[in-house]
JSON list of C-alpha atoms in Angstrom, two decimals:
[
{"chain": "A", "resi": 1, "resn": "ASN", "atom": "CA", "xyz": [-71.03, -16.42, -26.40]},
{"chain": "A", "resi": 2, "resn": "ALA", "atom": "CA", "xyz": [-68.50, -14.71, -23.93]},
{"chain": "A", "resi": 3, "resn": "GLY", "atom": "CA", "xyz": [-68.51, -11.61, -26.39]},
{"chain": "A", "resi": 4, "resn": "VAL", "atom": "CA", "xyz": [-65.23, -9.40, -25.40]},
{"chain": "A", "resi": 5, "resn": "THR", "atom": "CA", "xyz": [-63.22, -10.22, -22.47]},
{"chain": "A", "resi": 6, "resn": "GLN", "atom": "CA", "xyz": [-60.29, -8.55, -21.28]},
{"chain": "A", "resi": 7, "resn": "THR", "atom": "CA", "xyz": [-57.26, -9.68, -18.89]},
{"chain": "A", "resi": 8, "resn": "PRO", "atom": "CA", "xyz": [-56.18, -8.95, -16.13]},
{"chain": "A", "resi": 9, "resn": "LYS", "atom": "CA", "xyz": [-59.19, -6.55, -14.54]},
{"chain": "A", "resi": 10, "resn": "PHE", "atom": "CA", "xyz": [-56.96, -4.45, -12.17]},
{"chain": "A", "resi": 11, "resn": "ARG", "atom": "CA", "xyz": [-53.06, -4.12, -12.34]},
{"chain": "A", "resi": 12, "resn": "VAL", "atom": "CA", "xyz": [-50.87, -1.67, -10.44]},
{"chain": "A", "resi": 13, "resn": "LEU", "atom": "CA", "xyz": [-47.36, -1.37, -11.86]},
{"chain": "A", "resi": 14, "resn": "LYS", "atom": "CA", "xyz": [-44.21, 0.79, -10.93]},
{"chain": "A", "resi": 15, "resn": "THR", "atom": "CA", "xyz": [-42.86, 3.24, -13.11]},
{"chain": "A", "resi": 16, "resn": "GLY", "atom": "CA", "xyz": [-40.58, 1.28, -15.80]},
{"chain": "A", "resi": 17, "resn": "GLN", "atom": "CA", "xyz": [-42.22, -1.95, -15.44]},
{"chain": "A", "resi": 18, "resn": "SER", "atom": "CA", "xyz": [-43.65, -3.78, -18.41]},
{"chain": "A", "resi": 19, "resn": "MET", "atom": "CA", "xyz": [-47.30, -5.22, -19.16]},
{"chain": "A", "resi": 20, "resn": "THR", "atom": "CA", "xyz": [-49.34, -6.90, -21.45]},
{"chain": "A", "resi": 21, "resn": "LEU", "atom": "CA", "xyz": [-52.84, -6.39, -21.55]},
{"chain": "A", "resi": 22, "resn": "LEU", "atom": "CA", "xyz": [-54.87, -9.09, -23.25]},
{"chain": "A", "resi": 23, "resn": "CYS", "atom": "CA", "xyz": [-58.53, -8.74, -25.18]},
{"chain": "A", "resi": 24, "resn": "ALA", "atom": "CA", "xyz": [-60.17, -11.70, -26.78]},
{"chain": "A", "resi": 25, "resn": "GLN", "atom": "CA", "xyz": [-63.12, -11.90, -28.71]},
{"chain": "A", "resi": 26, "resn": "ASP", "atom": "CA", "xyz": [-65.48, -15.15, -29.68]},
{"chain": "A", "resi": 27, "resn": "MET", "atom": "CA", "xyz": [-67.62, -13.31, -32.61]},
{"chain": "A", "resi": 28, "resn": "ASN", "atom": "CA", "xyz": [-65.29, -13.67, -35.50]},
{"chain": "A", "resi": 29, "resn": "HIS", "atom": "CA", "xyz": [-64.60, -9.93, -35.67]},
{"chain": "A", "resi": 30, "resn": "GLU", "atom": "CA", "xyz": [-62.03, -8.75, -38.46]},
{"chain": "A", "resi": 31, "resn": "TYR", "atom": "CA", "xyz": [-61.64, -5.26, -37.04]},
{"chain": "A", "resi": 32, "resn": "MET", "atom": "CA", "xyz": [-60.51, -4.54, -33.24]},
{"chain": "A", "resi": 33, "resn": "TYR", "atom": "CA", "xyz": [-59.70, -1.76, -31.08]},
{"chain": "A", "resi": 34, "resn": "TRP", "atom": "CA", "xyz": [-57.81, -0.48, -28.21]},
{"chain": "A", "resi": 35, "resn": "TYR", "atom": "CA", "xyz": [-58.65, 3.08, -26.39]},
{"chain": "A", "resi": 36, "resn": "ARG", "atom": "CA", "xyz": [-57.83, 4.73, -22.94]},
{"chain": "A", "resi": 37, "resn": "GLN", "atom": "CA", "xyz": [-60.14, 6.64, -20.83]},
{"chain": "A", "resi": 38, "resn": "ASP", "atom": "CA", "xyz": [-58.72, 8.55, -18.45]},
{"chain": "A", "resi": 39, "resn": "PRO", "atom": "CA", "xyz": [-61.12, 10.59, -15.10]},
{"chain": "A", "resi": 40, "resn": "GLY", "atom": "CA", "xyz": [-64.18, 12.36, -16.38]},
{"chain": "A", "resi": 41, "resn": "MET", "atom": "CA", "xyz": [-62.86, 11.92, -20.27]},
{"chain": "A", "resi": 42, "resn": "GLY", "atom": "CA", "xyz": [-64.28, 10.38, -23.17]},
{"chain": "A", "resi": 43, "resn": "LEU", "atom": "CA", "xyz": [-62.48, 7.16, -24.66]},
{"chain": "A", "resi": 44, "resn": "ARG", "atom": "CA", "xyz": [-59.21, 7.61, -26.75]},
{"chain": "A", "resi": 45, "resn": "LEU", "atom": "CA", "xyz": [-57.94, 5.44, -29.53]},
{"chain": "A", "resi": 46, "resn": "ILE", "atom": "CA", "xyz": [-55.00, 4.27, -28.83]},
{"chain": "A", "resi": 47, "resn": "HIS", "atom": "CA", "xyz": [-54.17, 1.37, -31.86]},
{"chain": "A", "resi": 48, "resn": "TYR", "atom": "CA", "xyz": [-56.68, -0.67, -33.64]},
{"chain": "A", "resi": 49, "resn": "SER", "atom": "CA", "xyz": [-56.65, -3.53, -36.24]},
{"chain": "A", "resi": 50, "resn": "VAL", "atom": "CA", "xyz": [-58.45, -4.26, -39.20]},
{"chain": "A", "resi": 51, "resn": "GLY", "atom": "CA", "xyz": [-57.84, -7.91, -39.49]},
{"chain": "A", "resi": 52, "resn": "GLU", "atom": "CA", "xyz": [-55.21, -10.82, -38.38]},
{"chain": "A", "resi": 53, "resn": "GLY", "atom": "CA", "xyz": [-51.49, -9.40, -38.88]},
{"chain": "A", "resi": 54, "resn": "THR", "atom": "CA", "xyz": [-52.19, -6.02, -39.21]},
{"chain": "A", "resi": 55, "resn": "THR", "atom": "CA", "xyz": [-52.32, -3.13, -37.07]},
{"chain": "A", "resi": 56, "resn": "ALA", "atom": "CA", "xyz": [-52.49, 0.84, -37.09]},
{"chain": "A", "resi": 57, "resn": "LYS", "atom": "CA", "xyz": [-51.79, 3.78, -35.12]},
{"chain": "A", "resi": 58, "resn": "GLY", "atom": "CA", "xyz": [-55.05, 5.76, -33.58]},
{"chain": "A", "resi": 59, "resn": "GLU", "atom": "CA", "xyz": [-54.81, 9.26, -31.83]},
{"chain": "A", "resi": 60, "resn": "VAL", "atom": "CA", "xyz": [-52.41, 8.69, -28.96]},
{"chain": "A", "resi": 61, "resn": "PRO", "atom": "CA", "xyz": [-50.31, 5.34, -29.78]},
{"chain": "A", "resi": 62, "resn": "ASP", "atom": "CA", "xyz": [-47.25, 6.31, -28.01]},
{"chain": "A", "resi": 63, "resn": "GLY", "atom": "CA", "xyz": [-45.84, 4.15, -25.64]},
{"chain": "A", "resi": 64, "resn": "TYR", "atom": "CA", "xyz": [-48.03, 1.67, -26.70]},
{"chain": "A", "resi": 65, "resn": "ASN", "atom": "CA", "xyz": [-47.17, -1.51, -28.92]},
{"chain": "A", "resi": 66, "resn": "VAL", "atom": "CA", "xyz": [-50.17, -4.14, -30.26]},
{"chain": "A", "resi": 67, "resn": "SER", "atom": "CA", "xyz": [-49.90, -7.30, -31.65]},
{"chain": "A", "resi": 68, "resn": "ARG", "atom": "CA", "xyz": [-52.90, -9.20, -33.38]},
{"chain": "A", "resi": 69, "resn": "LEU", "atom": "CA", "xyz": [-51.25, -12.38, -34.36]},
{"chain": "A", "resi": 70, "resn": "LYS", "atom": "CA", "xyz": [-54.58, -14.60, -33.96]},
{"chain": "A", "resi": 71, "resn": "LYS", "atom": "CA", "xyz": [-57.75, -13.12, -35.18]},
{"chain": "A", "resi": 72, "resn": "GLN", "atom": "CA", "xyz": [-59.48, -13.31, -32.01]},
{"chain": "A", "resi": 73, "resn": "ASN", "atom": "CA", "xyz": [-56.94, -11.52, -29.85]},
{"chain": "A", "resi": 74, "resn": "PHE", "atom": "CA", "xyz": [-55.49, -8.40, -29.81]},
{"chain": "A", "resi": 75, "resn": "LEU", "atom": "CA", "xyz": [-52.61, -7.49, -27.27]},
{"chain": "A", "resi": 76, "resn": "LEU", "atom": "CA", "xyz": [-51.77, -4.27, -25.75]},
{"chain": "A", "resi": 77, "resn": "GLY", "atom": "CA", "xyz": [-47.99, -3.95, -24.43]},
{"chain": "A", "resi": 78, "resn": "LEU", "atom": "CA", "xyz": [-46.43, -0.98, -22.37]},
{"chain": "A", "resi": 79, "resn": "GLU", "atom": "CA", "xyz": [-42.75, -1.54, -22.58]},
{"chain": "A", "resi": 80, "resn": "SER", "atom": "CA", "xyz": [-41.70, 0.92, -20.14]},
{"chain": "A", "resi": 81, "resn": "ALA", "atom": "CA", "xyz": [-44.62, 2.37, -17.61]},
{"chain": "A", "resi": 82, "resn": "ALA", "atom": "CA", "xyz": [-45.05, 5.85, -16.68]},
{"chain": "A", "resi": 83, "resn": "PRO", "atom": "CA", "xyz": [-47.79, 7.40, -14.12]},
{"chain": "A", "resi": 84, "resn": "SER", "atom": "CA", "xyz": [-49.42, 9.09, -17.08]},
{"chain": "A", "resi": 85, "resn": "GLN", "atom": "CA", "xyz": [-50.59, 6.09, -18.64]},
{"chain": "A", "resi": 86, "resn": "THR", "atom": "CA", "xyz": [-52.53, 5.38, -15.24]},
{"chain": "A", "resi": 87, "resn": "SER", "atom": "CA", "xyz": [-56.04, 5.06, -16.99]},
{"chain": "A", "resi": 88, "resn": "VAL", "atom": "CA", "xyz": [-58.88, 2.45, -17.61]},
{"chain": "A", "resi": 89, "resn": "TYR", "atom": "CA", "xyz": [-58.14, 0.42, -21.05]},
{"chain": "A", "resi": 90, "resn": "PHE", "atom": "CA", "xyz": [-61.22, -0.56, -23.17]},
{"chain": "A", "resi": 91, "resn": "CYS", "atom": "CA", "xyz": [-60.74, -3.10, -26.04]},
{"chain": "A", "resi": 92, "resn": "ALA", "atom": "CA", "xyz": [-63.46, -3.26, -28.49]},
{"chain": "A", "resi": 93, "resn": "SER", "atom": "CA", "xyz": [-64.69, -5.29, -31.76]},
{"chain": "A", "resi": 94, "resn": "THR", "atom": "CA", "xyz": [-66.40, -5.06, -34.63]},
{"chain": "A", "resi": 95, "resn": "LEU", "atom": "CA", "xyz": [-67.53, -7.31, -37.44]},
{"chain": "A", "resi": 96, "resn": "ARG", "atom": "CA", "xyz": [-66.50, -4.98, -40.32]},
{"chain": "A", "resi": 97, "resn": "GLY", "atom": "CA", "xyz": [-65.08, -1.20, -40.84]},
{"chain": "A", "resi": 98, "resn": "TYR", "atom": "CA", "xyz": [-68.46, -0.12, -41.81]},
{"chain": "A", "resi": 99, "resn": "SER", "atom": "CA", "xyz": [-70.24, -1.85, -39.05]},
{"chain": "A", "resi": 100, "resn": "TYR", "atom": "CA", "xyz": [-71.88, 0.37, -36.96]},
{"chain": "A", "resi": 101, "resn": "GLU", "atom": "CA", "xyz": [-71.73, -1.48, -33.50]},
{"chain": "A", "resi": 102, "resn": "GLN", "atom": "CA", "xyz": [-68.67, -1.87, -31.82]},
{"chain": "A", "resi": 103, "resn": "TYR", "atom": "CA", "xyz": [-68.60, -4.33, -29.04]},
{"chain": "A", "resi": 104, "resn": "PHE", "atom": "CA", "xyz": [-66.80, -3.40, -25.81]},
{"chain": "A", "resi": 105, "resn": "GLY", "atom": "CA", "xyz": [-64.66, -5.49, -23.13]},
{"chain": "A", "resi": 106, "resn": "PRO", "atom": "CA", "xyz": [-65.43, -4.65, -19.16]},
{"chain": "A", "resi": 107, "resn": "GLY", "atom": "CA", "xyz": [-62.30, -2.97, -19.10]},
{"chain": "A", "resi": 108, "resn": "THR", "atom": "CA", "xyz": [-58.52, -3.10, -17.31]},
{"chain": "A", "resi": 109, "resn": "ARG", "atom": "CA", "xyz": [-57.94, -0.65, -14.73]},
{"chain": "A", "resi": 110, "resn": "LEU", "atom": "CA", "xyz": [-54.27, 0.25, -14.52]},
{"chain": "A", "resi": 111, "resn": "THR", "atom": "CA", "xyz": [-52.56, 2.25, -12.15]},
{"chain": "A", "resi": 112, "resn": "VAL", "atom": "CA", "xyz": [-48.75, 3.31, -12.46]},
{"chain": "A", "resi": 113, "resn": "THR", "atom": "CA", "xyz": [-46.98, 4.63, -9.73]},
{"chain": "B", "resi": 1, "resn": "ASP", "atom": "CA", "xyz": [-62.77, 14.54, -38.40]},
{"chain": "B", "resi": 2, "resn": "ALA", "atom": "CA", "xyz": [-66.57, 15.93, -37.38]},
{"chain": "B", "resi": 3, "resn": "LYS", "atom": "CA", "xyz": [-67.03, 17.04, -34.22]},
{"chain": "B", "resi": 4, "resn": "THR", "atom": "CA", "xyz": [-70.07, 16.38, -32.15]},
{"chain": "B", "resi": 5, "resn": "THR", "atom": "CA", "xyz": [-71.33, 19.00, -29.27]},
{"chain": "B", "resi": 6, "resn": "GLN", "atom": "CA", "xyz": [-73.36, 17.78, -26.63]},
{"chain": "B", "resi": 7, "resn": "PRO", "atom": "CA", "xyz": [-74.19, 19.29, -23.22]},
{"chain": "B", "resi": 8, "resn": "THR", "atom": "CA", "xyz": [-72.16, 18.24, -20.27]},
{"chain": "B", "resi": 9, "resn": "SER", "atom": "CA", "xyz": [-75.06, 16.92, -17.87]},
{"chain": "B", "resi": 10, "resn": "MET", "atom": "CA", "xyz": [-78.92, 16.79, -18.05]},
{"chain": "B", "resi": 11, "resn": "ASP", "atom": "CA", "xyz": [-81.32, 15.53, -15.46]},
{"chain": "B", "resi": 12, "resn": "CYS", "atom": "CA", "xyz": [-84.68, 13.59, -16.22]},
{"chain": "B", "resi": 13, "resn": "ALA", "atom": "CA", "xyz": [-87.54, 12.26, -13.72]},
{"chain": "B", "resi": 14, "resn": "GLU", "atom": "CA", "xyz": [-88.30, 8.50, -14.13]},
{"chain": "B", "resi": 15, "resn": "GLY", "atom": "CA", "xyz": [-90.86, 7.35, -16.14]},
{"chain": "B", "resi": 16, "resn": "ARG", "atom": "CA", "xyz": [-90.40, 10.54, -18.49]},
{"chain": "B", "resi": 17, "resn": "ALA", "atom": "CA", "xyz": [-89.00, 11.25, -21.63]},
{"chain": "B", "resi": 18, "resn": "ALA", "atom": "CA", "xyz": [-85.21, 12.11, -21.73]},
{"chain": "B", "resi": 19, "resn": "ASN", "atom": "CA", "xyz": [-84.06, 13.97, -24.91]},
{"chain": "B", "resi": 20, "resn": "LEU", "atom": "CA", "xyz": [-80.58, 14.24, -25.20]},
{"chain": "B", "resi": 21, "resn": "PRO", "atom": "CA", "xyz": [-79.49, 16.74, -28.15]},
{"chain": "B", "resi": 22, "resn": "CYS", "atom": "CA", "xyz": [-76.41, 16.88, -30.27]},
{"chain": "B", "resi": 23, "resn": "ASN", "atom": "CA", "xyz": [-74.95, 19.08, -32.84]},
{"chain": "B", "resi": 24, "resn": "HIS", "atom": "CA", "xyz": [-72.83, 17.59, -35.38]},
{"chain": "B", "resi": 25, "resn": "SER", "atom": "CA", "xyz": [-72.53, 20.47, -37.84]},
{"chain": "B", "resi": 26, "resn": "THR", "atom": "CA", "xyz": [-69.56, 19.52, -39.85]},
{"chain": "B", "resi": 27, "resn": "ILE", "atom": "CA", "xyz": [-70.56, 16.15, -40.35]},
{"chain": "B", "resi": 28, "resn": "SER", "atom": "CA", "xyz": [-70.58, 15.11, -44.11]},
{"chain": "B", "resi": 29, "resn": "GLY", "atom": "CA", "xyz": [-73.52, 13.81, -46.12]},
{"chain": "B", "resi": 30, "resn": "ASN", "atom": "CA", "xyz": [-72.62, 10.55, -46.09]},
{"chain": "B", "resi": 31, "resn": "GLU", "atom": "CA", "xyz": [-71.77, 9.82, -42.40]},
{"chain": "B", "resi": 32, "resn": "TYR", "atom": "CA", "xyz": [-74.02, 8.48, -39.93]},
{"chain": "B", "resi": 33, "resn": "VAL", "atom": "CA", "xyz": [-74.34, 9.94, -36.51]},
{"chain": "B", "resi": 34, "resn": "TYR", "atom": "CA", "xyz": [-73.85, 6.54, -33.49]},
{"chain": "B", "resi": 35, "resn": "TRP", "atom": "CA", "xyz": [-75.30, 6.99, -29.96]},
{"chain": "B", "resi": 36, "resn": "TYR", "atom": "CA", "xyz": [-73.22, 4.80, -27.28]},
{"chain": "B", "resi": 37, "resn": "ARG", "atom": "CA", "xyz": [-73.77, 5.05, -23.44]},
{"chain": "B", "resi": 38, "resn": "GLN", "atom": "CA", "xyz": [-71.45, 4.09, -20.45]},
{"chain": "B", "resi": 39, "resn": "ILE", "atom": "CA", "xyz": [-72.94, 3.05, -17.43]},
{"chain": "B", "resi": 40, "resn": "HIS", "atom": "CA", "xyz": [-70.39, 3.66, -14.51]},
{"chain": "B", "resi": 41, "resn": "SER", "atom": "CA", "xyz": [-67.17, 2.49, -15.17]},
{"chain": "B", "resi": 42, "resn": "GLN", "atom": "CA", "xyz": [-68.71, -0.39, -17.60]},
{"chain": "B", "resi": 43, "resn": "GLY", "atom": "CA", "xyz": [-67.50, -0.43, -21.29]},
{"chain": "B", "resi": 44, "resn": "PRO", "atom": "CA", "xyz": [-69.85, 1.61, -23.71]},
{"chain": "B", "resi": 45, "resn": "GLN", "atom": "CA", "xyz": [-72.83, 0.21, -25.29]},
{"chain": "B", "resi": 46, "resn": "TYR", "atom": "CA", "xyz": [-74.16, 0.82, -29.00]},
{"chain": "B", "resi": 47, "resn": "ILE", "atom": "CA", "xyz": [-77.64, 1.92, -28.59]},
{"chain": "B", "resi": 48, "resn": "ILE", "atom": "CA", "xyz": [-78.45, 3.72, -32.28]},
{"chain": "B", "resi": 49, "resn": "HIS", "atom": "CA", "xyz": [-77.17, 5.40, -35.43]},
{"chain": "B", "resi": 50, "resn": "GLY", "atom": "CA", "xyz": [-79.08, 6.93, -38.00]},
{"chain": "B", "resi": 51, "resn": "LEU", "atom": "CA", "xyz": [-78.11, 8.80, -41.25]},
{"chain": "B", "resi": 52, "resn": "LYS", "atom": "CA", "xyz": [-81.06, 10.93, -42.62]},
{"chain": "B", "resi": 53, "resn": "ASN", "atom": "CA", "xyz": [-83.89, 9.06, -41.49]},
{"chain": "B", "resi": 54, "resn": "ASN", "atom": "CA", "xyz": [-85.48, 8.89, -37.89]},
{"chain": "B", "resi": 55, "resn": "GLU", "atom": "CA", "xyz": [-84.59, 5.93, -36.09]},
{"chain": "B", "resi": 56, "resn": "THR", "atom": "CA", "xyz": [-86.12, 3.88, -33.57]},
{"chain": "B", "resi": 57, "resn": "ASN", "atom": "CA", "xyz": [-85.29, 0.50, -31.90]},
{"chain": "B", "resi": 58, "resn": "GLU", "atom": "CA", "xyz": [-86.28, -1.29, -28.56]},
{"chain": "B", "resi": 59, "resn": "MET", "atom": "CA", "xyz": [-83.35, 1.02, -26.89]},
{"chain": "B", "resi": 60, "resn": "ALA", "atom": "CA", "xyz": [-84.34, 4.50, -28.17]},
{"chain": "B", "resi": 61, "resn": "SER", "atom": "CA", "xyz": [-85.37, 7.07, -30.89]},
{"chain": "B", "resi": 62, "resn": "LEU", "atom": "CA", "xyz": [-83.07, 9.10, -32.75]},
{"chain": "B", "resi": 63, "resn": "ILE", "atom": "CA", "xyz": [-84.22, 12.40, -34.15]},
{"chain": "B", "resi": 64, "resn": "ILE", "atom": "CA", "xyz": [-82.35, 13.86, -36.95]},
{"chain": "B", "resi": 65, "resn": "THR", "atom": "CA", "xyz": [-83.16, 17.18, -38.32]},
{"chain": "B", "resi": 66, "resn": "GLU", "atom": "CA", "xyz": [-83.37, 17.76, -42.23]},
{"chain": "B", "resi": 67, "resn": "ASP", "atom": "CA", "xyz": [-80.25, 19.79, -42.56]},
{"chain": "B", "resi": 68, "resn": "ARG", "atom": "CA", "xyz": [-78.53, 17.26, -40.54]},
{"chain": "B", "resi": 69, "resn": "LYS", "atom": "CA", "xyz": [-76.70, 19.73, -38.46]},
{"chain": "B", "resi": 70, "resn": "SER", "atom": "CA", "xyz": [-78.11, 18.18, -35.05]},
{"chain": "B", "resi": 71, "resn": "SER", "atom": "CA", "xyz": [-79.96, 15.24, -33.80]},
{"chain": "B", "resi": 72, "resn": "THR", "atom": "CA", "xyz": [-81.60, 13.99, -30.58]},
{"chain": "B", "resi": 73, "resn": "LEU", "atom": "CA", "xyz": [-81.89, 10.71, -28.67]},
{"chain": "B", "resi": 74, "resn": "ILE", "atom": "CA", "xyz": [-84.85, 10.14, -27.05]},
{"chain": "B", "resi": 75, "resn": "LEU", "atom": "CA", "xyz": [-85.64, 7.70, -24.15]},
{"chain": "B", "resi": 76, "resn": "PRO", "atom": "CA", "xyz": [-89.15, 7.44, -23.95]},
{"chain": "B", "resi": 77, "resn": "HIS", "atom": "CA", "xyz": [-89.74, 6.26, -20.67]},
{"chain": "B", "resi": 78, "resn": "ALA", "atom": "CA", "xyz": [-86.44, 6.84, -18.56]},
{"chain": "B", "resi": 79, "resn": "THR", "atom": "CA", "xyz": [-85.90, 4.43, -15.59]},
{"chain": "B", "resi": 80, "resn": "LEU", "atom": "CA", "xyz": [-82.82, 4.79, -13.02]},
{"chain": "B", "resi": 81, "resn": "ARG", "atom": "CA", "xyz": [-80.79, 2.35, -14.98]},
{"chain": "B", "resi": 82, "resn": "ASP", "atom": "CA", "xyz": [-80.47, 4.48, -17.56]},
{"chain": "B", "resi": 83, "resn": "THR", "atom": "CA", "xyz": [-78.32, 6.97, -15.70]},
{"chain": "B", "resi": 84, "resn": "ALA", "atom": "CA", "xyz": [-75.11, 6.81, -17.39]},
{"chain": "B", "resi": 85, "resn": "VAL", "atom": "CA", "xyz": [-72.97, 9.10, -20.01]},
{"chain": "B", "resi": 86, "resn": "TYR", "atom": "CA", "xyz": [-74.36, 9.37, -23.30]},
{"chain": "B", "resi": 87, "resn": "TYR", "atom": "CA", "xyz": [-72.08, 10.03, -26.50]},
{"chain": "B", "resi": 88, "resn": "CYS", "atom": "CA", "xyz": [-72.85, 11.19, -29.68]},
{"chain": "B", "resi": 89, "resn": "ILE", "atom": "CA", "xyz": [-70.29, 10.28, -32.18]},
{"chain": "B", "resi": 90, "resn": "ALA", "atom": "CA", "xyz": [-69.23, 11.01, -35.73]},
{"chain": "B", "resi": 91, "resn": "PRO", "atom": "CA", "xyz": [-67.11, 8.57, -37.48]},
{"chain": "B", "resi": 92, "resn": "ALA", "atom": "CA", "xyz": [-62.90, 9.43, -38.13]},
{"chain": "B", "resi": 93, "resn": "LYS", "atom": "CA", "xyz": [-62.54, 10.91, -41.51]},
{"chain": "B", "resi": 94, "resn": "GLY", "atom": "CA", "xyz": [-61.85, 8.43, -43.89]},
{"chain": "B", "resi": 95, "resn": "SER", "atom": "CA", "xyz": [-63.09, 5.54, -41.40]},
{"chain": "B", "resi": 96, "resn": "SER", "atom": "CA", "xyz": [-65.52, 4.13, -43.66]},
{"chain": "B", "resi": 97, "resn": "ASN", "atom": "CA", "xyz": [-62.89, 1.12, -43.81]},
{"chain": "B", "resi": 98, "resn": "THR", "atom": "CA", "xyz": [-61.63, 1.28, -40.40]},
{"chain": "B", "resi": 99, "resn": "GLY", "atom": "CA", "xyz": [-64.75, 1.53, -38.05]},
{"chain": "B", "resi": 100, "resn": "LYS", "atom": "CA", "xyz": [-62.58, 4.41, -36.28]},
{"chain": "B", "resi": 101, "resn": "LEU", "atom": "CA", "xyz": [-64.54, 6.60, -33.72]},
{"chain": "B", "resi": 102, "resn": "ILE", "atom": "CA", "xyz": [-64.21, 9.90, -31.96]},
{"chain": "B", "resi": 103, "resn": "PHE", "atom": "CA", "xyz": [-65.52, 9.99, -28.43]},
{"chain": "B", "resi": 104, "resn": "GLY", "atom": "CA", "xyz": [-65.78, 13.39, -26.79]},
{"chain": "B", "resi": 105, "resn": "GLN", "atom": "CA", "xyz": [-67.00, 13.68, -23.50]},
{"chain": "B", "resi": 106, "resn": "GLY", "atom": "CA", "xyz": [-70.63, 12.92, -23.54]},
{"chain": "B", "resi": 107, "resn": "THR", "atom": "CA", "xyz": [-73.84, 14.13, -21.88]},
{"chain": "B", "resi": 108, "resn": "THR", "atom": "CA", "xyz": [-74.10, 12.59, -18.17]},
{"chain": "B", "resi": 109, "resn": "LEU", "atom": "CA", "xyz": [-77.77, 11.79, -17.80]},
{"chain": "B", "resi": 110, "resn": "GLN", "atom": "CA", "xyz": [-79.17, 11.59, -14.05]},
{"chain": "B", "resi": 111, "resn": "VAL", "atom": "CA", "xyz": [-82.38, 9.78, -13.91]},
{"chain": "B", "resi": 112, "resn": "LYS", "atom": "CA", "xyz": [-84.24, 11.04, -10.68]},
{"chain": "B", "resi": 113, "resn": "PRO", "atom": "CA", "xyz": [-86.87, 9.04, -8.69]}
]
């Protein structure tokens, strides 16, 4: 089991460019989440999904879009990157909403210049 | 949403017990308290959770006060590898079917030789 993997690990974008972050899990989990973590801060929820084909907004969804076309994958898109989106992005998954344990990926470090 | 309050930082001597406090006075009667930790730049890792009774697993013990307004995470024999940020987390309102967690800034635990 690879668990939760994230692609890419690092990326540098120029302001206005777009990109997609991929999260994949091989644990057959229903629920998936995207968080961002700014320096010295805790994690903040961007978007989440409670099953294939569903998505919902979290605390800080502006400037991001997501898709969950396959159960095992959760994509996070930045259509027009801004310096304020410089952050570390973590993906997580859990079997069900009332499960107590979320499994996190290793993170993607994104810098927008 | 239930809010948690933790000290910003703590030190602990290697081999001694680390006791990390958390206040969660607004938590509802049926809401669990979760503890995660984040070792330098890695994705957070689940440690333990509890509702009313004290809990113990291979990683830690969780002591919850009878009024449920606070709890303490205990690492019985701290090692240098336990140096991390520890998050005491209460679930977001209505999250029983979404699994949404609210991460604060956590406690930075420094284990010293």
